[in-house]
Each structure stands twice: as C-alpha cells, then as structure tokens.
C-alpha cells in the first residue's frame, strides 16, 4: 500500500539575487574558484564549489557560516551580510530561528519569481548585455575581478567581436584604464551571430599562440575575461542552431584554453573548475571532440596535482569519447596521458603498455580530422611526455635520454615547450649526478624565463636546483644556483 503523500509544506526559499548580482559574468564554478582564492588570501580554507554557490543564490543557505562570512566580507569590502542578501545570523540559528523565521522572511530582499522582458524586473541582472548593471559594478570590488576583466567586458559590449578577440589578449584601449569609465549605451538585447561566434574562435587561437610563446602565468587574468564574455553570449542566446553549436564548441575550447593557462601557472583549483565547465558544455552540446579534449586536459592536470588514478580514469574516458573521431594523434596523446597516470601510481607495466600504444598510434601519422588544438603535438612532445613518465618512475637515465631528444626535436616556435623540456632534462641529469651537464641545461632553461612565465617550469628548475646543492662546489653549478636564486 502506497504511503499517503506528505502534507508537510516544502521549505520555501527566496532567491538571493543580491548575491547573484555580486557574481556578475562569472559562472558558478568560476565564482567558487574566486571564493577559494580569496579564502587563501586571509588564511581561511573553504571547500566552495558551484553547488554551494547555487544553494546560496537559491536562498537555501540563508546565512553563511563564520568562515564564509569572513571570506565574503574580504571579497566585498564595505558590504555587510545583509547587503549581500543574507538574513541576520540570529534569525537562522537555534531557538531564535524558530521564533523569528517569519520576520526574517519579511526582511529578505523581495524578488520577482519569474523572468520578464523588462530588465528592471529581472530576477538576475542582465549581465550578458549590460556592463553597467548593479551586479557588474558591485563585483569590481572582488580581488579576483581585476581591471583587465572590466576592460574585456566593456570591449565586448561596445567594441564588437574584434575587441573580444584582441583587446583582452593583446592589450587594452587607453580609455579603458580610466578609473570610472562611462557606461556604454547598449541595446536591451545583444545580437549574437556569425561575427560573435568567429570572435570566440579567434580568441581561442590567439590564446594558444600567446601561450606557446609566453606561458600561462602572465596570460591567465587577461584570458579569463574572454571566457566570461563567451559564456555571456551563450546566455544571450541565438536564433540559429548553427551559431549556437559554434558558440558551445568555441566557449568549451576557450574554457579548456583558460584552464590550461591556470594549470600552467599553478592555479590547479581554477584549472579543474574550467575543465569541468568545458566538459559540461561538451555534454550539453553532445560534442565528442570537445569532450575528449576536456578529458585529455583533466588527465594531465590530475597527474600534476598528485591524483594519478584520476588521471588514468580521465584519459580512458577521453579515449572512449575520441574513438569515433578518427584521429590517431589524439588517441596517441590520450595514451600518453594515461601513461602519466600509471607512472604516478608506480605501475611500470601499465605505463609501458600505454607508452607502446601511444607510439604505435603516433606512427600512423596525421589525419585531416586531427583537432586544430593539437598543433603542438609532434615527436618532441611525444619524447618529452615519455621522459616525464620515466622520471616519475625514478628511471633517470631513460628520462634524460628522452628529454634530450625532446629538446633537440622541439620546434623553435614553441618557446614554452623548449623551456619545459630543457628544465626536465636539467632535473633528470641532476638526479643522475651529472652536475655540470645539469647546470648547463638549467642555465639554458633560465634563458627562456624572460620570455616565458610558467609556474610549472619554475618548479621544475627549483627541483633541479635542490638536487644540485650537493655539488655547489663546482663552478658551473654555483653559477646556475646563484642565477636561479636571483630569478626567484
């Protein structure tokens, strides 16, 4: 016999649109990453994610705990919890909550339950089309929402797609540096068409080009604005499915590119968030190529973040998504990502099997349908990634052998990768006790660091330097250690 339906009323939550306004153009995942970074700035540790942000915005969380309170007050100086749309703490705690709930509901900000065409009654400020919305201007107080993101947003709103692709990554217009630029006059609804989709695609290509030359550290803050604008266009909607498909693919690839910049600059939590957003976009759009790319980068991140089993699983999931795409090189790279995971687990047999599969697939050559983003993947990358596998397994002689090949084979165009593989070689030689050769390679890697800013490469050189401290009596080693210390 079925149980009678419950007569207890479901809890009613008032959406917290004041807090939603503070989020601005950021996705819930991006905003959660900003919260975590702000927490670290003041010595707090919170496990904020997109789900938590959703619970706050839905009104389910009426008042944050003390840790989150300190973080939010740090992010938005001058704002109280009430200004952020939260109920007073005494209204939601213990006995006081039961006696004051009705009054607390009355004090909560009044919100419209439905979206209307009139922007003044929208439950969420129209972030995708108005850069002077209350939420947009309020969020400028957030430390993670820097001046260049403001520039990006205004460039997209007022300058069109060319500004999106170039202003955010190649510099900023002089007027954009004004302390209080005048809000642009924009229509109530932005038109998104071929030009805008093309701008997103161009932004992806430009980020990849600049990353190849300069590394991720100096580019990340600029590029994140492009990503926010791209998802803003998706929010604005289009009238043609072909444009929607291009925007999904472009925004997803942009999320991966921005995630990679975060990865390369040591912002692992941010990178994970961006890759997750790309994967969600791929699933929504039913785009296996984008899904394979997202899993590929997720596997690489998991390896570097010390989660090797996750790296294996992500690489295998990427292989499954890529099987129908007909790209041998993509499958080869995914096999290398899997090998990296096995090496992190100390599983030499699993690593060797994945490496053999990677070489076999790579040997089948390029195809016309190889993804555009794989231009970096050549024999040098194959050698370099194999070197990293042997290094993780502690087999330094084989690691040094493959790293030396990677350095020799690397196309000069890929400046960052030349620095990366040279730093890898320095570490491997140092582990072998070949101090003079290691110092020479380390010095060569340092030569690149004026043009390349990569936290990963700096960390590799630091590891090499630590291994060489026992040989500091040798002149070449002493020179390298002194020079590296001067760059820290």
GROMACS .gro file of C-alpha atoms in nm:
model
  488
    1UNK     CA    1   0.000   0.000   0.000
    2UNK     CA    2   0.146   0.331  -0.103
    3UNK     CA    3   0.221   0.580   0.166
    4UNK     CA    4  -0.003   0.885   0.168
    5UNK     CA    5   0.160   1.197   0.034
    6UNK     CA    6   0.320   1.416   0.294
    7UNK     CA    7   0.119   1.714   0.399
    8UNK     CA    8   0.423   1.897   0.534
    9UNK     CA    9   0.490   2.202   0.326
   10UNK     CA   10   0.819   2.202   0.140
   11UNK     CA   11   1.059   2.468   0.261
   12UNK     CA   12   1.021   2.789   0.063
   13UNK     CA   13   1.335   2.980  -0.023
   14UNK     CA   14   1.358   3.331  -0.155
   15UNK     CA   15   1.623   3.356  -0.426
   16UNK     CA   16   1.915   3.567  -0.312
   17UNK     CA   17   1.951   3.792  -0.614
   18UNK     CA   18   2.170   4.038  -0.428
   19UNK     CA   19   2.436   3.767  -0.405
   20UNK     CA   20   2.365   3.664  -0.766
   21UNK     CA   21   2.437   4.024  -0.866
   22UNK     CA   22   2.777   4.003  -0.700
   23UNK     CA   23   2.867   3.703  -0.916
   24UNK     CA   24   2.841   3.913  -1.229
   25UNK     CA   25   2.950   3.746  -1.552
   26UNK     CA   26   3.133   3.463  -1.377
   27UNK     CA   27   2.992   3.113  -1.395
   28UNK     CA   28   2.914   2.949  -1.059
   29UNK     CA   29   3.231   2.741  -1.093
   30UNK     CA   30   3.447   3.046  -1.167
   31UNK     CA   31   3.295   3.238  -0.880
   32UNK     CA   32   3.353   2.944  -0.647
   33UNK     CA   33   3.719   2.945  -0.753
   34UNK     CA   34   3.736   3.318  -0.673
   35UNK     CA   35   3.592   3.246  -0.328
   36UNK     CA   36   3.855   2.979  -0.261
   37UNK     CA   37   4.136   3.212  -0.370
   38UNK     CA   38   4.007   3.492  -0.150
   39UNK     CA   39   3.989   3.249   0.140
   40UNK     CA   40   4.355   3.163   0.097
   41UNK     CA   41   4.442   3.532   0.098
   42UNK     CA   42   4.318   3.563   0.458
   43UNK     CA   43   4.425   3.221   0.581
   44UNK     CA   44   4.082   3.056   0.561
   45UNK     CA   45   4.006   2.723   0.397
   46UNK     CA   46   3.664   2.668   0.241
   47UNK     CA   47   3.555   2.393   0.002
   48UNK     CA   48   3.340   2.620  -0.211
   49UNK     CA   49   3.211   2.479  -0.539
   50UNK     CA   50   2.942   2.561  -0.794
   51UNK     CA   51   2.682   2.366  -0.595
   52UNK     CA   52   2.741   2.583  -0.287
   53UNK     CA   53   2.703   2.899  -0.494
   54UNK     CA   54   2.376   2.762  -0.634
   55UNK     CA   55   2.247   2.690  -0.284
   56UNK     CA   56   2.326   3.046  -0.176
   57UNK     CA   57   2.162   3.200  -0.481
   58UNK     CA   58   1.853   2.983  -0.447
   59UNK     CA   59   1.812   3.100  -0.089
   60UNK     CA   60   1.869   2.757   0.062
   61UNK     CA   61   2.167   2.896   0.255
   62UNK     CA   62   2.019   3.196   0.430
   63UNK     CA   63   2.333   3.288   0.623
   64UNK     CA   64   2.689   3.160   0.568
   65UNK     CA   65   2.900   3.006   0.842
   66UNK     CA   66   3.169   3.216   1.006
   67UNK     CA   67   3.445   3.108   0.768
   68UNK     CA   68   3.245   3.200   0.460
   69UNK     CA   69   3.136   3.524   0.629
   70UNK     CA   70   3.497   3.632   0.671
   71UNK     CA   71   3.574   3.543   0.310
   72UNK     CA   72   3.273   3.728   0.168
   73UNK     CA   73   3.346   4.038   0.376
   74UNK     CA   74   3.703   4.024   0.247
   75UNK     CA   75   3.585   3.991  -0.114
   76UNK     CA   76   3.335   4.276  -0.092
   77UNK     CA   77   3.473   4.540   0.145
   78UNK     CA   78   3.212   4.782   0.265
   79UNK     CA   79   2.929   4.531   0.222
   80UNK     CA   80   2.756   4.366   0.516
   81UNK     CA   81   2.598   4.021   0.503
   82UNK     CA   82   2.260   4.193   0.474
   83UNK     CA   83   2.387   4.389   0.173
   84UNK     CA   84   2.475   4.055   0.016
   85UNK     CA   85   2.118   3.933   0.061
   86UNK     CA   86   2.174   3.715   0.367
   87UNK     CA   87   1.942   3.704   0.668
   88UNK     CA   88   2.079   3.808   1.010
   89UNK     CA   89   2.261   3.525   1.179
   90UNK     CA   90   2.035   3.526   1.484
   91UNK     CA   91   1.737   3.471   1.257
   92UNK     CA   92   1.863   3.137   1.129
   93UNK     CA   93   2.036   2.986   1.431
   94UNK     CA   94   1.885   2.764   1.702
   95UNK     CA   95   1.589   2.879   1.908
   96UNK     CA   96   1.595   3.227   1.763
   97UNK     CA   97   1.546   3.088   1.415
   98UNK     CA   98   1.224   2.914   1.513
   99UNK     CA   99   1.078   3.224   1.674
  100UNK     CA  100   1.191   3.477   1.417
  101UNK     CA  101   1.161   3.291   1.087
  102UNK     CA  102   0.854   3.481   0.974
  103UNK     CA  103   1.018   3.813   1.050
  104UNK     CA  104   1.337   3.708   0.875
  105UNK     CA  105   1.141   3.625   0.561
  106UNK     CA  106   0.988   3.969   0.572
  107UNK     CA  107   1.334   4.125   0.593
  108UNK     CA  108   1.473   3.925   0.299
  109UNK     CA  109   1.501   4.118  -0.027
  110UNK     CA  110   1.189   4.097  -0.238
  111UNK     CA  111   1.249   3.910  -0.563
  112UNK     CA  112   1.044   3.853  -0.871
  113UNK     CA  113   0.966   3.483  -0.914
  114UNK     CA  114   0.976   3.492  -1.292
  115UNK     CA  115   1.196   3.643  -1.559
  116UNK     CA  116   1.041   3.929  -1.751
  117UNK     CA  117   1.143   4.112  -2.063
  118UNK     CA  118   1.168   4.435  -1.866
  119UNK     CA  119   1.523   4.430  -1.733
  120UNK     CA  120   1.425   4.629  -1.425
  121UNK     CA  121   1.223   4.330  -1.304
  122UNK     CA  122   1.459   4.053  -1.400
  123UNK     CA  123   1.548   3.820  -1.112
  124UNK     CA  124   1.908   3.831  -1.234
  125UNK     CA  125   2.068   4.148  -1.368
  126UNK     CA  126   2.117   4.120  -1.746
  127UNK     CA  127   2.489   4.058  -1.722
  128UNK     CA  128   2.526   3.932  -2.076
  129UNK     CA  129   2.422   4.262  -2.232
  130UNK     CA  130   2.472   4.544  -1.983
  131UNK     CA  131   2.810   4.625  -1.834
  132UNK     CA  132   2.658   4.893  -1.611
  133UNK     CA  133   2.425   4.656  -1.427
  134UNK     CA  134   2.433   4.675  -1.046
  135UNK     CA  135   2.592   4.334  -1.019
  136UNK     CA  136   2.860   4.420  -1.270
  137UNK     CA  137   2.970   4.737  -1.090
  138UNK     CA  138   2.943   4.579  -0.745
  139UNK     CA  139   3.162   4.285  -0.840
  140UNK     CA  140   3.450   4.515  -0.926
  141UNK     CA  141   3.530   4.512  -0.554
  142UNK     CA  142   3.622   4.144  -0.577
  143UNK     CA  143   4.002   4.097  -0.581
  144UNK     CA  144   3.971   3.826  -0.846
  145UNK     CA  145   3.776   4.055  -1.078
  146UNK     CA  146   4.065   4.270  -1.190
  147UNK     CA  147   4.081   4.572  -1.412
  148UNK     CA  148   4.153   4.377  -1.727
  149UNK     CA  149   3.838   4.172  -1.686
  150UNK     CA  150   3.648   4.501  -1.674
  151UNK     CA  151   3.826   4.608  -1.991
  152UNK     CA  152   3.731   4.281  -2.159
  153UNK     CA  153   3.368   4.314  -2.069
  154UNK     CA  154   3.340   4.668  -2.193
  155UNK     CA  155   3.531   4.585  -2.510
  156UNK     CA  156   3.285   4.307  -2.588
  157UNK     CA  157   2.982   4.522  -2.514
  158UNK     CA  158   3.093   4.829  -2.706
  159UNK     CA  159   3.363   4.728  -2.950
  160UNK     CA  160   3.221   4.415  -3.107
  161UNK     CA  161   3.386   4.082  -3.178
  162UNK     CA  162   3.720   4.223  -3.284
  163UNK     CA  163   3.759   4.380  -2.942
  164UNK     CA  164   3.674   4.049  -2.777
  165UNK     CA  165   3.946   3.866  -2.968
  166UNK     CA  166   4.218   4.128  -2.947
  167UNK     CA  167   4.167   4.377  -2.668
  168UNK     CA  168   4.156   4.117  -2.395
  169UNK     CA  169   4.475   3.942  -2.500
  170UNK     CA  170   4.682   4.194  -2.690
  171UNK     CA  171   4.646   4.498  -2.467
  172UNK     CA  172   4.381   4.746  -2.364
  173UNK     CA  173   4.248   5.064  -2.512
  174UNK     CA  174   4.376   5.379  -2.341
  175UNK     CA  175   4.030   5.485  -2.234
  176UNK     CA  176   3.976   5.152  -2.065
  177UNK     CA  177   4.227   5.242  -1.798
  178UNK     CA  178   4.006   5.523  -1.669
  179UNK     CA  179   3.909   5.481  -1.308
  180UNK     CA  180   3.538   5.524  -1.377
  181UNK     CA  181   3.467   5.482  -1.749
  182UNK     CA  182   3.127   5.594  -1.861
  183UNK     CA  183   2.881   5.307  -1.904
  184UNK     CA  184   2.828   5.228  -2.271
  185UNK     CA  185   2.495   5.279  -2.438
  186UNK     CA  186   2.381   4.933  -2.542
  187UNK     CA  187   2.053   4.787  -2.663
  188UNK     CA  188   1.836   4.590  -2.427
  189UNK     CA  189   1.927   4.267  -2.606
  190UNK     CA  190   2.258   4.190  -2.771
  191UNK     CA  191   2.263   4.026  -3.114
  192UNK     CA  192   2.483   3.719  -3.136
  193UNK     CA  193   2.565   3.592  -3.482
  194UNK     CA  194   2.847   3.477  -3.710
  195UNK     CA  195   3.078   3.761  -3.614
  196UNK     CA  196   3.050   3.690  -3.243
  197UNK     CA  197   3.099   3.315  -3.287
  198UNK     CA  198   3.402   3.390  -3.502
  199UNK     CA  199   3.539   3.620  -3.233
  200UNK     CA  200   3.527   3.340  -2.976
  201UNK     CA  201   3.707   3.107  -3.215
  202UNK     CA  202   3.971   3.374  -3.284
  203UNK     CA  203   4.019   3.429  -2.911
  204UNK     CA  204   4.094   3.057  -2.868
  205UNK     CA  205   4.355   3.066  -3.143
  206UNK     CA  206   4.515   3.381  -3.003
  207UNK     CA  207   4.541   3.238  -2.652
  208UNK     CA  208   4.708   2.925  -2.786
  209UNK     CA  209   4.956   3.127  -2.988
  210UNK     CA  210   5.050   3.351  -2.697
  211UNK     CA  211   5.072   3.055  -2.459
  212UNK     CA  212   5.315   2.879  -2.692
  213UNK     CA  213   5.539   3.185  -2.677
  214UNK     CA  214   5.498   3.315  -2.324
  215UNK     CA  215   5.349   3.051  -2.094
  216UNK     CA  216   5.039   3.077  -1.882
  217UNK     CA  217   5.129   3.294  -1.583
  218UNK     CA  218   5.109   3.635  -1.746
  219UNK     CA  219   4.812   3.549  -1.970
  220UNK     CA  220   4.563   3.393  -1.730
  221UNK     CA  221   4.397   3.704  -1.592
  222UNK     CA  222   4.351   3.852  -1.936
  223UNK     CA  223   4.216   3.536  -2.092
  224UNK     CA  224   3.955   3.471  -1.826
  225UNK     CA  225   3.767   3.779  -1.942
  226UNK     CA  226   3.731   3.631  -2.289
  227UNK     CA  227   3.583   3.318  -2.137
  228UNK     CA  228   3.329   3.513  -1.935
  229UNK     CA  229   3.225   3.708  -2.243
  230UNK     CA  230   3.189   3.387  -2.447
  231UNK     CA  231   2.955   3.230  -2.192
  232UNK     CA  232   2.774   3.562  -2.177
  233UNK     CA  233   2.699   3.523  -2.547
  234UNK     CA  234   2.565   3.175  -2.485
  235UNK     CA  235   2.340   3.318  -2.215
  236UNK     CA  236   2.217   3.587  -2.454
  237UNK     CA  237   2.104   3.316  -2.696
  238UNK     CA  238   2.097   3.299  -3.074
  239UNK     CA  239   1.833   3.250  -3.339
  240UNK     CA  240   2.024   2.987  -3.538
  241UNK     CA  241   2.124   2.643  -3.420
  242UNK     CA  242   2.443   2.654  -3.625
  243UNK     CA  243   2.558   2.962  -3.431
  244UNK     CA  244   2.462   2.802  -3.101
  245UNK     CA  245   2.668   2.495  -3.192
  246UNK     CA  246   2.969   2.710  -3.280
  247UNK     CA  247   2.935   2.906  -2.957
  248UNK     CA  248   2.916   2.589  -2.750
  249UNK     CA  249   3.225   2.448  -2.920
  250UNK     CA  250   3.410   2.781  -2.903
  251UNK     CA  251   3.321   2.850  -2.540
  252UNK     CA  252   3.418   2.496  -2.445
  253UNK     CA  253   3.754   2.522  -2.620
  254UNK     CA  254   3.805   2.862  -2.462
  255UNK     CA  255   3.733   2.714  -2.118
  256UNK     CA  256   3.998   2.450  -2.182
  257UNK     CA  257   4.250   2.709  -2.301
  258UNK     CA  258   4.190   2.928  -1.997
  259UNK     CA  259   4.202   2.617  -1.778
  260UNK     CA  260   4.539   2.531  -1.928
  261UNK     CA  261   4.672   2.880  -1.851
  262UNK     CA  262   4.558   2.830  -1.491
  263UNK     CA  263   4.722   2.485  -1.488
  264UNK     CA  264   5.050   2.615  -1.626
  265UNK     CA  265   5.056   2.897  -1.370
  266UNK     CA  266   4.993   2.663  -1.076
  267UNK     CA  267   4.626   2.750  -1.018
  268UNK     CA  268   4.512   2.389  -1.005
  269UNK     CA  269   4.172   2.453  -0.844
  270UNK     CA  270   4.089   2.711  -1.110
  271UNK     CA  271   4.204   2.479  -1.387
  272UNK     CA  272   3.987   2.198  -1.253
  273UNK     CA  273   3.688   2.430  -1.250
  274UNK     CA  274   3.746   2.546  -1.608
  275UNK     CA  275   3.796   2.193  -1.738
  276UNK     CA  276   3.479   2.085  -1.560
  277UNK     CA  277   3.287   2.365  -1.727
  278UNK     CA  278   3.425   2.261  -2.066
  279UNK     CA  279   3.318   1.903  -2.002
  280UNK     CA  280   2.969   2.016  -1.904
  281UNK     CA  281   2.950   2.226  -2.220
  282UNK     CA  282   3.057   1.926  -2.427
  283UNK     CA  283   2.788   1.708  -2.270
  284UNK     CA  284   2.518   1.970  -2.329
  285UNK     CA  285   2.624   2.014  -2.692
  286UNK     CA  286   2.682   1.638  -2.743
  287UNK     CA  287   3.026   1.722  -2.882
  288UNK     CA  288   3.262   1.421  -2.854
  289UNK     CA  289   3.564   1.616  -2.982
  290UNK     CA  290   3.525   1.876  -2.710
  291UNK     CA  291   3.460   1.605  -2.452
  292UNK     CA  292   3.779   1.419  -2.550
  293UNK     CA  293   3.980   1.742  -2.525
  294UNK     CA  294   3.837   1.822  -2.182
  295UNK     CA  295   3.918   1.474  -2.051
  296UNK     CA  296   4.266   1.493  -2.201
  297UNK     CA  297   4.348   1.811  -2.013
  298UNK     CA  298   4.176   1.687  -1.698
  299UNK     CA  299   4.403   1.382  -1.702
  300UNK     CA  300   4.712   1.600  -1.740
  301UNK     CA  301   4.600   1.823  -1.452
  302UNK     CA  302   4.523   1.524  -1.229
  303UNK     CA  303   4.874   1.389  -1.285
  304UNK     CA  304   5.036   1.719  -1.195
  305UNK     CA  305   4.809   1.766  -0.895
  306UNK     CA  306   4.907   1.429  -0.748
  307UNK     CA  307   4.589   1.240  -0.838
  308UNK     CA  308   4.732   0.971  -1.071
  309UNK     CA  309   4.437   0.733  -1.053
  310UNK     CA  310   4.206   1.012  -1.162
  311UNK     CA  311   4.449   1.083  -1.445
  312UNK     CA  312   4.415   0.724  -1.568
  313UNK     CA  313   4.036   0.731  -1.550
  314UNK     CA  314   4.010   1.066  -1.726
  315UNK     CA  315   4.245   0.957  -2.004
  316UNK     CA  316   4.046   0.638  -2.055
  317UNK     CA  317   3.721   0.834  -2.067
  318UNK     CA  318   3.879   1.066  -2.322
  319UNK     CA  319   3.982   0.768  -2.533
  320UNK     CA  320   3.625   0.643  -2.532
  321UNK     CA  321   3.497   0.984  -2.644
  322UNK     CA  322   3.765   1.008  -2.915
  323UNK     CA  323   3.724   0.664  -3.070
  324UNK     CA  324   3.469   0.784  -3.326
  325UNK     CA  325   3.673   1.089  -3.431
  326UNK     CA  326   3.930   0.906  -3.643
  327UNK     CA  327   4.235   1.092  -3.511
  328UNK     CA  328   4.530   0.867  -3.438
  329UNK     CA  329   4.730   1.153  -3.288
  330UNK     CA  330   4.452   1.240  -3.043
  331UNK     CA  331   4.437   0.879  -2.930
  332UNK     CA  332   4.816   0.879  -2.902
  333UNK     CA  333   4.812   1.184  -2.676
  334UNK     CA  334   4.540   1.030  -2.460
  335UNK     CA  335   4.754   0.717  -2.427
  336UNK     CA  336   5.040   0.937  -2.307
  337UNK     CA  337   4.809   1.099  -2.052
  338UNK     CA  338   4.716   0.751  -1.931
  339UNK     CA  339   5.083   0.656  -1.913
  340UNK     CA  340   5.145   0.960  -1.697
  341UNK     CA  341   4.880   0.838  -1.456
  342UNK     CA  342   5.025   0.488  -1.440
  343UNK     CA  343   5.372   0.627  -1.375
  344UNK     CA  344   5.236   0.833  -1.088
  345UNK     CA  345   5.092   0.515  -0.942
  346UNK     CA  346   5.430   0.345  -0.975
  347UNK     CA  347   5.283   0.092  -1.218
  348UNK     CA  348   5.568   0.038  -1.462
  349UNK     CA  349   5.389  -0.231  -1.663
  350UNK     CA  350   5.077  -0.020  -1.711
  351UNK     CA  351   5.291   0.277  -1.806
  352UNK     CA  352   5.492   0.081  -2.062
  353UNK     CA  353   5.177  -0.060  -2.222
  354UNK     CA  354   5.028   0.289  -2.257
  355UNK     CA  355   5.355   0.428  -2.396
  356UNK     CA  356   5.372   0.149  -2.654
  357UNK     CA  357   5.016   0.222  -2.759
  358UNK     CA  358   5.096   0.592  -2.785
  359UNK     CA  359   5.394   0.530  -3.013
  360UNK     CA  360   5.201   0.287  -3.229
  361UNK     CA  361   4.918   0.537  -3.280
  362UNK     CA  362   5.159   0.824  -3.337
  363UNK     CA  363   5.333   0.621  -3.606
  364UNK     CA  364   5.011   0.606  -3.808
  365UNK     CA  365   5.063   0.971  -3.894
  366UNK     CA  366   4.849   1.280  -3.908
  367UNK     CA  367   4.496   1.294  -4.046
  368UNK     CA  368   4.290   1.578  -4.189
  369UNK     CA  369   4.048   1.546  -3.899
  370UNK     CA  370   4.314   1.586  -3.629
  371UNK     CA  371   4.192   1.858  -3.389
  372UNK     CA  372   4.315   2.211  -3.456
  373UNK     CA  373   4.441   2.245  -3.099
  374UNK     CA  374   4.691   1.961  -3.145
  375UNK     CA  375   4.941   2.164  -3.347
  376UNK     CA  376   5.186   2.134  -3.055
  377UNK     CA  377   5.181   1.755  -3.067
  378UNK     CA  378   5.478   1.627  -3.256
  379UNK     CA  379   5.769   1.394  -3.197
  380UNK     CA  380   5.923   1.635  -2.945
  381UNK     CA  381   5.608   1.630  -2.732
  382UNK     CA  382   5.596   1.251  -2.753
  383UNK     CA  383   5.955   1.229  -2.629
  384UNK     CA  384   5.904   1.489  -2.360
  385UNK     CA  385   5.594   1.324  -2.214
  386UNK     CA  386   5.767   0.987  -2.213
  387UNK     CA  387   6.061   1.146  -2.032
  388UNK     CA  388   5.824   1.267  -1.762
  389UNK     CA  389   5.686   0.915  -1.722
  390UNK     CA  390   6.031   0.764  -1.668
  391UNK     CA  391   6.118   1.045  -1.432
  392UNK     CA  392   5.808   0.972  -1.220
  393UNK     CA  393   5.918   0.608  -1.206
  394UNK     CA  394   6.266   0.712  -1.091
  395UNK     CA  395   6.436   0.578  -1.404
  396UNK     CA  396   6.651   0.883  -1.456
  397UNK     CA  397   6.874   0.751  -1.734
  398UNK     CA  398   6.581   0.676  -1.962
  399UNK     CA  399   6.414   1.003  -1.860
  400UNK     CA  400   6.725   1.203  -1.950
  401UNK     CA  401   6.758   1.021  -2.282
  402UNK     CA  402   6.404   1.110  -2.391
  403UNK     CA  403   6.424   1.464  -2.252
  404UNK     CA  404   6.740   1.527  -2.455
  405UNK     CA  405   6.560   1.409  -2.768
  406UNK     CA  406   6.267   1.637  -2.689
  407UNK     CA  407   6.496   1.938  -2.658
  408UNK     CA  408   6.668   1.851  -2.985
  409UNK     CA  409   6.345   1.794  -3.177
  410UNK     CA  410   6.135   2.083  -3.043
  411UNK     CA  411   6.021   2.341  -3.298
  412UNK     CA  412   6.171   2.682  -3.202
  413UNK     CA  413   5.824   2.834  -3.239
  414UNK     CA  414   5.710   2.661  -2.920
  415UNK     CA  415   5.923   2.864  -2.680
  416UNK     CA  416   5.743   2.747  -2.368
  417UNK     CA  417   5.792   2.380  -2.456
  418UNK     CA  418   6.161   2.436  -2.527
  419UNK     CA  419   6.194   2.578  -2.176
  420UNK     CA  420   5.985   2.294  -2.032
  421UNK     CA  421   6.183   2.009  -2.184
  422UNK     CA  422   6.514   2.176  -2.106
  423UNK     CA  423   6.409   2.209  -1.742
  424UNK     CA  424   6.304   1.844  -1.744
  425UNK     CA  425   6.646   1.747  -1.879
  426UNK     CA  426   6.819   1.952  -1.610
  427UNK     CA  427   6.628   1.772  -1.336
  428UNK     CA  428   6.693   1.428  -1.481
  429UNK     CA  429   7.065   1.492  -1.524
  430UNK     CA  430   7.085   1.629  -1.170
  431UNK     CA  431   6.921   1.312  -1.038
  432UNK     CA  432   7.186   1.110  -1.222
  433UNK     CA  433   7.459   1.311  -1.056
  434UNK     CA  434   7.576   1.466  -1.384
  435UNK     CA  435   7.606   1.803  -1.219
  436UNK     CA  436   7.789   2.004  -1.483
  437UNK     CA  437   7.556   1.892  -1.763
  438UNK     CA  438   7.252   1.955  -1.542
  439UNK     CA  439   7.371   2.305  -1.459
  440UNK     CA  440   7.423   2.379  -1.828
  441UNK     CA  441   7.070   2.264  -1.911
  442UNK     CA  442   6.930   2.457  -1.616
  443UNK     CA  443   7.107   2.774  -1.728
  444UNK     CA  444   6.969   2.728  -2.077
  445UNK     CA  445   6.617   2.693  -1.934
  446UNK     CA  446   6.668   3.013  -1.735
  447UNK     CA  447   6.745   3.189  -2.063
  448UNK     CA  448   6.386   3.130  -2.166
  449UNK     CA  449   6.226   3.260  -1.849
  450UNK     CA  450   6.245   3.623  -1.957
  451UNK     CA  451   6.005   3.541  -2.239
  452UNK     CA  452   5.819   3.257  -2.071
  453UNK     CA  453   5.635   3.277  -1.741
  454UNK     CA  454   5.531   2.933  -1.624
  455UNK     CA  455   5.495   2.823  -1.264
  456UNK     CA  456   5.540   2.461  -1.375
  457UNK     CA  457   5.877   2.532  -1.535
  458UNK     CA  458   5.991   2.736  -1.237
  459UNK     CA  459   5.900   2.447  -1.006
  460UNK     CA  460   6.097   2.202  -1.223
  461UNK     CA  461   6.403   2.427  -1.209
  462UNK     CA  462   6.365   2.456  -0.833
  463UNK     CA  463   6.367   2.076  -0.807
  464UNK     CA  464   6.678   2.059  -1.024
  465UNK     CA  465   6.847   2.321  -0.807
  466UNK     CA  466   6.770   2.126  -0.491
  467UNK     CA  467   6.932   1.815  -0.639
  468UNK     CA  468   7.239   2.017  -0.733
  469UNK     CA  469   7.301   2.173  -0.392
  470UNK     CA  470   7.532   1.884  -0.304
  471UNK     CA  471   7.752   1.990  -0.599
  472UNK     CA  472   7.759   2.362  -0.526
  473UNK     CA  473   8.138   2.349  -0.505
  474UNK     CA  474   8.159   2.305  -0.882
  475UNK     CA  475   8.182   2.645  -1.061
  476UNK     CA  476   7.915   2.570  -1.322
  477UNK     CA  477   7.672   2.452  -1.057
  478UNK     CA  478   7.743   2.750  -0.832
  479UNK     CA  479   7.680   2.987  -1.124
  480UNK     CA  480   7.349   2.820  -1.204
  481UNK     CA  481   7.233   2.819  -0.841
  482UNK     CA  482   7.322   3.185  -0.799
  483UNK     CA  483   7.144   3.282  -1.116
  484UNK     CA  484   6.832   3.081  -1.034
  485UNK     CA  485   6.816   3.232  -0.685
  486UNK     CA  486   6.826   3.577  -0.842
  487UNK     CA  487   6.519   3.499  -1.053
  488UNK     CA  488   6.300   3.378  -0.763
   0.00000   0.00000   0.00000
